[in-house]
Amino acid sequence: MKKLGVLLSGRGSNLQALIDASRRGELGGEIAVVVSNVEGAQGLERARKAGIPAVFRDHRAKKREAYDAEIVEIFRAHQVDLVCLAGFMRLLSPVFVRAFPGRIVNIHPALLPAFPGLDAQRQAFDHGVKVSGATVHLVDEGLDSGPIVAQEAVVVLSSDTPESLAARILETEHRLLPRAVRLLLEGRGRVEGRRVIVEEE
Ligand code: GRF
């Protein structure tokens, strides 16, 4: 069974989508461990409820590289094949990225390369785009800049607020992320330059 490690900082609704997919046998592997840099993160609680090892590691008062090396150790100890960032609110250092080359994915709430960084739903809303969406991409050493694994568009309605748009994008994320994780765990994604070539099921 392939093993997924999840890093998060908050609510963990995307983790929940992964847990639910795994229960349905639709993840292509199992969630081996969940790590958070925030002690009270709801995501840790969701992991514990699902019987998944849940680890809190404080990042404060630590150099980024030292912190990342600790997390790498945890994932290695759990024999993680793929790392998923599911609302992890920190940039990874090269130490981390190089430990899992091409084996880290992130979910971003906009259609990259538009609106990278924080608060992407509001950035898109404020820009007045008519279509936004969600992106799952491989993590490289830049900000939300790695090769794109999967995307889904969400139409922006005239009646939308940043919050209502974010809510519809979130529903999309919950469908998109488990699918993208599955295809990577099943080895159906091949990277060619910036492109991820997907072998369909
Ligand atoms: C999601 O919007 C995700 O795209 C972004 O952070 C948020 C995490 O939400 N990277 P949750 O913790 O999974 O509910």
XYZ file of N, CA and C and ligand atoms in Angstrom:
617
model
N 0.847 -1.203 0.000
C 0.000 0.000 0.000
C 0.882 1.253 0.000
N 0.672 2.156 -0.961
C 1.420 3.417 -0.985
C 0.988 4.295 0.186
N 1.911 5.118 0.655
C 1.621 5.911 1.857
C 1.698 7.409 1.592
N 0.677 8.098 2.116
C 0.575 9.544 1.973
C 0.856 10.192 3.325
N 1.643 11.258 3.307
C 1.835 12.085 4.501
C 1.198 13.433 4.240
N 0.476 13.966 5.228
C -0.233 15.237 5.026
C 0.321 16.287 5.995
N 0.515 17.489 5.477
C 0.952 18.640 6.292
C -0.154 19.681 6.253
N -0.547 20.189 7.384
C -1.603 21.200 7.404
C -1.429 22.155 8.573
N -2.202 23.242 8.510
C -2.118 24.241 9.579
C -3.474 24.571 10.192
N -4.555 24.076 9.612
C -5.851 24.577 10.085
C -6.989 23.579 10.045
N -8.055 24.056 9.429
C -9.355 23.380 9.405
C -9.309 21.932 8.924
N -8.552 21.662 7.893
C -8.394 20.273 7.459
C -9.562 19.707 6.678
N -10.339 20.570 6.010
C -11.449 20.005 5.230
C -10.911 19.212 4.032
N -9.781 19.625 3.483
C -9.182 18.829 2.396
C -8.642 17.507 2.915
N -8.080 17.518 4.116
C -7.673 16.243 4.730
C -8.896 15.334 4.849
N -10.019 15.915 5.292
C -11.238 15.117 5.445
C -11.647 14.491 4.112
N -11.512 15.257 3.038
C -11.842 14.715 1.710
C -10.916 13.538 1.383
N -9.664 13.632 1.785
C -8.719 12.528 1.553
C -9.091 11.313 2.409
N -9.455 11.573 3.659
C -9.865 10.487 4.556
C -11.097 9.778 3.980
N -12.076 10.570 3.533
C -13.317 9.992 3.000
C -13.025 9.169 1.741
N -12.156 9.696 0.882
C -11.802 8.960 -0.348
C -11.092 7.658 0.013
N -10.241 7.716 1.013
C -9.502 6.521 1.403
C -10.461 5.460 1.967
N -11.469 5.918 2.717
C -12.478 4.975 3.248
C -13.256 4.295 2.138
N -13.455 5.040 1.052
C -14.173 4.463 -0.096
C -13.248 3.640 -0.985
N -11.976 3.553 -0.602
C -11.008 2.817 -1.416
C -10.649 3.559 -2.683
N -10.742 4.889 -2.643
C -10.506 5.684 -3.857
C -9.281 6.586 -3.767
N -8.351 6.245 -2.862
C -7.190 7.136 -2.715
C -5.943 6.547 -3.351
N -5.980 5.270 -3.646
C -4.797 4.641 -4.229
C -3.703 4.392 -3.203
N -4.045 4.500 -1.932
C -3.074 4.288 -0.863
C -3.706 4.658 0.466
N -2.852 4.762 1.491
C -3.400 5.104 2.809
C -2.703 6.342 3.367
N -3.409 7.040 4.260
C -2.804 8.206 4.914
C -2.019 7.677 6.114
N -0.685 7.842 6.052
C 0.168 7.236 7.078
C 0.336 8.140 8.286
N 0.347 9.446 8.060
C 0.576 10.379 9.172
C 0.153 11.787 8.763
N -0.340 12.538 9.731
C -0.705 13.941 9.513
C 0.126 14.793 10.472
N 0.767 15.816 9.949
C 1.610 16.688 10.773
C 1.101 18.120 10.658
N 1.083 18.826 11.785
C 0.672 20.231 11.770
C 1.658 21.088 12.550
N 1.812 22.321 12.098
C 2.628 23.286 12.838
C 1.773 24.099 13.809
N 0.476 23.786 13.846
C -0.444 24.500 14.749
C -1.074 23.473 15.689
N -0.880 23.688 16.976
C -1.293 22.671 17.947
C -2.793 22.401 17.929
N -3.580 23.476 17.846
C -5.035 23.296 17.924
C -5.691 23.080 16.565
N -4.926 22.777 15.551
C -5.497 22.642 14.201
C -6.599 21.584 14.182
N -7.732 21.968 13.617
C -8.855 21.036 13.527
C -8.475 19.797 12.706
N -7.566 19.984 11.776
C -7.100 18.869 10.951
C -6.481 17.748 11.781
N -5.783 18.099 12.862
C -5.180 17.062 13.724
C -6.279 16.231 14.381
N -7.330 16.926 14.795
C -8.461 16.257 15.430
C -9.151 15.302 14.432
N -9.301 15.755 13.214
C -9.914 14.904 12.182
C -9.076 13.649 11.974
N -7.745 13.810 11.978
C -6.857 12.658 11.792
C -7.030 11.677 12.954
N -7.003 12.203 14.181
C -7.127 11.328 15.358
C -8.432 10.554 15.318
N -9.501 11.248 14.963
C -10.821 10.589 14.886
C -10.810 9.457 13.872
N -9.994 9.615 12.837
C -9.935 8.593 11.787
C -8.882 7.526 12.105
N -8.256 7.653 13.283
C -7.261 6.655 13.689
C -5.927 6.806 12.974
N -5.644 8.010 12.489
C -4.387 8.278 11.775
C -3.430 8.986 12.743
N -2.158 8.554 12.807
C -1.203 9.255 13.669
C -1.192 10.749 13.356
N -1.328 11.568 14.407
C -1.411 13.023 14.227
C -0.323 13.661 15.078
N 0.554 14.417 14.432
C 1.727 14.948 15.120
C 1.735 16.463 15.046
N 1.924 17.102 16.208
C 2.102 18.551 16.233
C 3.590 18.848 16.383
N 4.110 19.725 15.529
C 5.507 20.177 15.646
C 5.527 21.693 15.528
N 5.909 22.326 16.619
C 5.946 23.790 16.657
C 7.101 24.312 15.801
N 6.805 25.284 14.956
C 7.873 25.816 14.106
C 8.539 27.034 14.730
N 7.924 27.558 15.792
C 8.452 28.813 16.336
C 9.803 28.576 17.007
N 10.641 29.566 16.964
C 11.982 29.495 17.570
C 12.857 28.431 16.920
N 12.530 28.093 15.674
C 13.390 27.142 14.957
C 13.717 27.714 13.598
N 14.928 27.451 13.135
C 15.274 27.845 11.761
C 14.421 27.014 10.808
N 14.060 27.616 9.677
C 13.190 26.922 8.719
C 13.771 25.567 8.306
N 15.077 25.555 8.023
C 15.709 24.308 7.555
C 15.659 23.233 8.639
N 15.895 23.648 9.887
C 15.904 22.677 10.997
C 14.495 22.105 11.182
N 13.515 22.988 11.090
C 12.130 22.543 11.229
C 11.774 21.559 10.117
N 12.100 21.948 8.898
C 11.758 21.101 7.755
C 12.443 19.735 7.856
N 13.688 19.727 8.336
C 14.414 18.456 8.481
C 13.688 17.540 9.475
N 13.110 18.141 10.519
C 12.340 17.348 11.499
C 11.125 16.694 10.849
N 10.451 17.482 10.020
C 9.237 16.960 9.373
C 9.616 15.855 8.379
N 10.712 16.085 7.645
C 11.192 15.056 6.706
C 11.427 13.753 7.470
N 12.050 13.862 8.641
C 12.322 12.669 9.456
C 11.026 11.928 9.813
N 10.014 12.692 10.205
C 8.726 12.077 10.576
C 8.149 11.330 9.370
N 8.172 11.974 8.221
C 7.603 11.333 7.029
C 8.422 10.107 6.626
N 9.728 10.201 6.763
C 10.564 9.035 6.426
C 10.277 7.888 7.375
N 10.114 8.220 8.658
C 9.841 7.170 9.659
C 8.534 6.447 9.326
N 7.610 7.165 8.705
C 6.328 6.561 8.327
C 6.341 6.053 6.883
N 7.514 6.054 6.282
C 7.709 5.524 4.919
C 6.769 6.149 3.891
N 6.670 7.471 4.010
C 5.755 8.204 3.133
C 6.281 8.246 1.689
N 5.401 7.931 0.739
C 5.755 7.982 -0.688
C 5.455 9.344 -1.294
N 4.376 9.955 -0.812
C 3.914 11.230 -1.379
C 3.503 12.140 -0.223
N 3.880 13.411 -0.335
C 3.504 14.392 0.692
C 2.438 15.311 0.112
N 1.392 15.552 0.884
C 0.339 16.465 0.437
C 0.259 17.658 1.379
N 0.392 18.846 0.828
C 0.178 20.064 1.605
C -1.300 20.403 1.487
N -1.991 20.374 2.605
C -3.439 20.621 2.578
C -3.723 21.785 3.519
N -3.444 22.989 3.023
C -3.627 24.153 3.881
C -2.481 24.305 4.860
N -1.257 24.061 4.379
C -0.063 24.264 5.210
C 0.427 25.674 4.931
N 0.411 26.508 5.964
C 0.592 27.941 5.743
C 2.048 28.389 5.855
N 2.948 27.542 5.428
C 4.365 27.919 5.446
C 5.017 27.518 4.136
N 6.035 28.283 3.762
C 6.817 27.915 2.578
C 7.796 26.818 2.970
N 7.969 25.854 2.086
C 8.938 24.798 2.370
C 10.329 25.236 1.907
N 11.324 24.880 2.680
C 12.703 25.191 2.289
C 13.188 24.142 1.284
N 14.287 24.444 0.589
C 14.870 23.447 -0.324
C 15.184 22.130 0.383
N 15.486 22.176 1.669
C 15.763 20.948 2.431
C 14.602 19.967 2.282
N 13.406 20.498 2.403
C 12.218 19.644 2.317
C 11.958 19.233 0.868
N 11.972 20.216 -0.016
C 11.619 19.948 -1.413
C 12.570 18.911 -2.020
N 13.860 19.016 -1.665
C 14.841 18.076 -2.228
C 14.758 16.693 -1.601
N 14.152 16.605 -0.422
C 14.007 15.288 0.223
C 12.928 14.452 -0.475
N 11.964 15.142 -1.099
C 10.878 14.446 -1.807
C 10.719 15.031 -3.215
N 11.726 14.873 -4.050
C 11.663 15.533 -5.359
C 10.500 15.020 -6.210
N 9.668 15.949 -6.671
C 8.519 15.575 -7.496
C 7.471 14.764 -6.741
N 7.601 14.714 -5.422
C 6.676 13.885 -4.646
C 5.969 14.689 -3.557
N 5.780 15.986 -3.828
C 5.009 16.845 -2.918
C 3.943 17.538 -3.759
N 2.692 17.485 -3.291
C 1.617 18.208 -3.988
C 0.984 19.221 -3.062
N 0.461 20.272 -3.691
C -0.230 21.320 -2.942
C -1.567 21.589 -3.617
N -2.554 21.951 -2.804
C -3.840 22.387 -3.358
C -3.935 23.898 -3.195
N -4.252 24.564 -4.304
C -4.299 26.026 -4.299
C -5.672 26.487 -4.797
N -6.301 27.448 -4.104
C -7.678 27.829 -4.459
C -7.782 28.901 -5.543
N -7.081 28.706 -6.667
C -7.208 29.569 -7.852
C -6.654 28.781 -9.028
N -6.869 29.307 -10.212
C -6.317 28.663 -11.403
C -4.913 29.203 -11.646
N -3.933 28.490 -11.141
C -2.540 28.928 -11.340
C -2.197 28.896 -12.819
N -1.319 29.773 -13.329
C -0.446 30.652 -12.542
C -1.089 31.967 -12.110
N -2.412 32.109 -12.255
C -3.052 33.329 -11.749
C -3.207 33.234 -10.228
N -2.960 34.306 -9.580
C -3.223 34.464 -8.152
C -2.522 33.452 -7.243
N -1.207 33.386 -7.325
C -0.476 32.577 -6.348
C -0.483 33.281 -4.983
N -0.042 32.582 -3.978
C 0.111 33.204 -2.654
C -1.159 33.169 -1.834
N -1.162 34.009 -0.809
C -2.245 33.984 0.172
C -3.542 34.581 -0.371
N -4.658 34.120 0.199
C -5.960 34.741 -0.048
C -6.301 34.785 -1.547
N -6.040 33.676 -2.223
C -6.158 33.624 -3.690
C -7.605 33.843 -4.154
N -8.561 33.353 -3.376
C -9.960 33.514 -3.794
C -10.329 34.993 -3.832
N -9.882 35.717 -2.801
C -10.175 37.156 -2.748
C -9.390 37.922 -3.821
N -8.154 37.505 -4.049
C -7.371 38.140 -5.130
C -8.124 38.026 -6.454
N -8.653 36.824 -6.738
C -9.360 36.599 -7.999
C -10.645 37.432 -8.032
N -11.357 37.416 -6.925
C -12.604 38.178 -6.832
C -12.340 39.666 -7.071
N -11.342 40.195 -6.383
C -11.036 41.629 -6.487
C -10.565 41.996 -7.895
N -9.950 41.038 -8.574
C -9.482 41.308 -9.935
C -10.638 41.332 -10.925
N -11.762 40.740 -10.507
C -12.942 40.737 -11.365
C -12.957 39.629 -12.402
N -12.203 38.555 -12.166
C -12.214 37.457 -13.149
C -13.606 36.825 -13.202
N -13.940 36.261 -14.340
C -15.235 35.601 -14.511
C -15.134 34.108 -14.227
N -13.922 33.586 -14.255
C -13.689 32.169 -13.952
C -12.486 32.072 -13.024
N -12.649 31.316 -11.936
C -11.478 30.973 -11.122
C -11.518 29.465 -10.925
N -11.007 28.955 -9.819
C -11.049 27.502 -9.647
C -10.011 27.011 -8.675
N -9.616 25.756 -8.856
C -8.658 25.129 -7.943
C -7.586 24.421 -8.755
N -6.403 24.376 -8.185
C -5.253 23.751 -8.849
C -4.541 22.821 -7.883
N -4.204 21.625 -8.339
C -3.279 20.770 -7.601
C -1.979 20.767 -8.395
N -0.890 21.095 -7.715
C 0.387 21.164 -8.437
C 1.507 20.521 -7.614
N 2.548 20.136 -8.322
C 3.735 19.632 -7.647
C 4.461 20.823 -7.037
N 5.111 20.587 -5.918
C 5.781 21.674 -5.218
C 7.254 21.711 -5.616
N 7.671 22.898 -6.067
C 9.099 23.101 -6.305
C 9.572 24.169 -5.316
N 10.701 24.786 -5.610
C 11.237 25.709 -4.599
C 10.640 27.111 -4.675
N 9.726 27.337 -5.617
C 9.084 28.647 -5.722
C 7.745 28.681 -4.988
N 7.027 29.796 -5.173
C 5.723 29.957 -4.523
C 4.625 29.535 -5.499
N 3.962 28.405 -5.208
C 2.846 27.913 -6.026
C 3.224 27.825 -7.508
N 4.467 27.407 -7.772
C 4.992 27.514 -9.140
C 5.279 26.184 -9.835
N 5.083 25.062 -9.165
C 5.466 23.775 -9.749
C 4.495 23.284 -10.815
N 4.860 22.230 -11.540
C 4.012 21.671 -12.606
C 2.600 21.318 -12.121
N 1.634 21.609 -12.993
C 0.224 21.442 -12.634
C -0.234 20.001 -12.875
N -0.826 19.404 -11.859
C -1.319 18.023 -11.956
C -2.784 18.003 -12.378
N -3.589 18.891 -11.803
C -5.028 18.898 -12.102
C -5.607 20.278 -11.796
N -6.611 20.651 -12.577
C -7.309 21.918 -12.341
C -8.789 21.753 -12.615
N -9.575 22.545 -11.912
C -11.002 22.578 -12.211
C -11.478 24.023 -12.096
N -12.255 24.438 -13.079
C -12.724 25.829 -13.113
C -14.001 26.005 -12.298
N -14.163 27.192 -11.750
C -15.398 27.583 -11.058
C -15.809 28.938 -11.626
N -17.049 29.023 -12.079
C -17.547 30.275 -12.657
C -17.847 31.270 -11.534
N -17.425 32.509 -11.740
C -17.721 33.564 -10.764
C -19.055 34.211 -11.146
N -19.980 34.205 -10.209
C -21.313 34.755 -10.477
C -21.379 36.227 -10.068
N -22.274 36.958 -10.701
C -22.426 38.380 -10.344
C -22.861 38.536 -8.894
N -23.586 37.527 -8.411
C -24.080 37.605 -7.035
C -23.040 37.156 -6.011
N -21.864 36.750 -6.460
C -20.867 36.216 -5.520
C -20.297 37.278 -4.591
N -19.903 36.806 -3.418
C -19.032 37.568 -2.522
C -17.728 36.759 -2.466
N -16.659 37.322 -1.946
C -15.440 36.517 -1.819
C -15.703 35.213 -1.061
N -16.607 35.298 -0.092
C -16.885 34.110 0.730
C -17.656 33.039 -0.052
N -18.667 33.468 -0.814
C -19.453 32.462 -1.550
C -18.600 31.831 -2.648
N -17.737 32.628 -3.271
C -16.836 32.084 -4.283
C -15.878 31.079 -3.639
N -15.317 31.460 -2.501
C -14.375 30.568 -1.801
C -15.051 29.252 -1.427
N -16.331 29.325 -1.050
C -17.047 28.108 -0.644
C -17.215 27.164 -1.835
N -17.537 27.724 -3.016
C -17.681 26.845 -4.195
C -16.337 26.295 -4.647
N -15.296 27.117 -4.525
C -13.960 26.620 -4.884
C -13.568 25.476 -3.935
N -13.921 25.639 -2.658
C -13.564 24.604 -1.675
C -14.220 23.257 -2.020
N -15.494 23.317 -2.441
C -16.166 22.063 -2.850
C -15.395 21.406 -3.994
N -14.930 22.236 -4.901
C -14.150 21.731 -6.040
C -12.848 21.101 -5.559
N -12.192 21.772 -4.618
C -10.940 21.243 -4.065
C -11.146 19.838 -3.515
N -12.281 19.665 -2.836
C -12.531 18.371 -2.183
C -12.704 17.229 -3.184
N -13.110 17.575 -4.409
C -13.189 16.557 -5.469
C -11.829 16.361 -6.130
N -11.174 17.506 -6.372
C -9.955 17.500 -7.186
C -8.768 16.859 -6.454
N -8.599 17.204 -5.186
C -7.391 16.765 -4.469
C -7.296 15.244 -4.361
N -8.368 14.562 -3.905
C -8.256 13.090 -3.807
C -7.974 12.441 -5.163
N -8.557 12.990 -6.225
C -8.318 12.433 -7.566
C -6.857 12.589 -7.971
N -6.306 13.774 -7.712
C -4.910 14.037 -8.088
C -3.961 13.176 -7.253
N -4.260 13.048 -5.973
C -3.418 12.219 -5.100
C -3.455 10.774 -5.581
N -4.632 10.325 -5.952
C -4.756 8.950 -6.423
C -3.906 8.698 -7.668
N -3.998 9.618 -8.605
C -3.252 9.376 -9.845
C -1.745 9.380 -9.593
N -1.305 10.184 -8.624
C 0.132 10.198 -8.318
C 0.534 8.943 -7.540
N -0.301 8.546 -6.583
C 0.025 7.329 -5.809
C 0.013 6.100 -6.713
N -0.843 6.134 -7.720
C -0.898 5.001 -8.644
C 0.157 5.097 -9.749
N 0.974 6.137 -9.676
C 2.073 6.280 -10.642
C 1.596 6.594 -12.047
N 0.446 7.286 -12.151
C -0.099 7.602 -13.474
C 0.219 9.018 -13.930
N 1.120 9.702 -13.213
C 1.520 11.058 -13.615
C 3.012 11.096 -13.923
N 3.360 11.555 -15.113
C 4.764 11.604 -15.523
C 5.106 13.054 -15.840
N 6.189 13.553 -15.247
C 6.550 14.957 -15.451
C 7.470 15.102 -16.656
N 7.070 15.975 -17.581
C 7.921 16.309 -18.739
C 8.058 17.815 -18.766
N 9.183 18.304 -18.281
C 9.356 19.756 -18.181
C 8.311 20.325 -17.244
N 7.503 21.272 -17.758
C 6.460 21.852 -16.910
C 5.161 21.056 -16.952
N 5.102 20.068 -17.832
C 3.830 19.376 -18.017
C 3.789 18.068 -17.218
N 2.639 17.789 -16.638
C 2.424 16.481 -16.020
C 1.528 15.694 -16.967
N 2.085 14.644 -17.547
C 1.330 13.833 -18.497
C 0.601 12.762 -17.701
N -0.720 12.755 -17.853
C -1.542 11.846 -17.045
C -2.034 10.673 -17.878
N -1.777 9.504 -17.353
C -2.307 8.284 -17.953
C -3.682 8.077 -17.329
N -4.732 8.173 -18.130
C -6.089 8.067 -17.565
C -6.347 6.648 -17.084
N -7.313 6.516 -16.126
C -7.662 5.198 -15.569
C -8.175 4.267 -16.648
C -7.775 25.573 1.034
O -8.513 26.620 0.471
C -6.558 25.277 0.199
O -6.752 25.483 -1.156
C -5.554 26.265 0.740
O -5.804 26.305 2.111
C -7.162 25.971 2.376
C -7.163 24.837 3.347
O -8.448 24.503 3.794
N -4.216 25.855 0.389
P -8.665 23.212 4.699
O -7.744 23.366 5.900
O -8.296 22.005 3.878
O -10.094 23.230 5.086
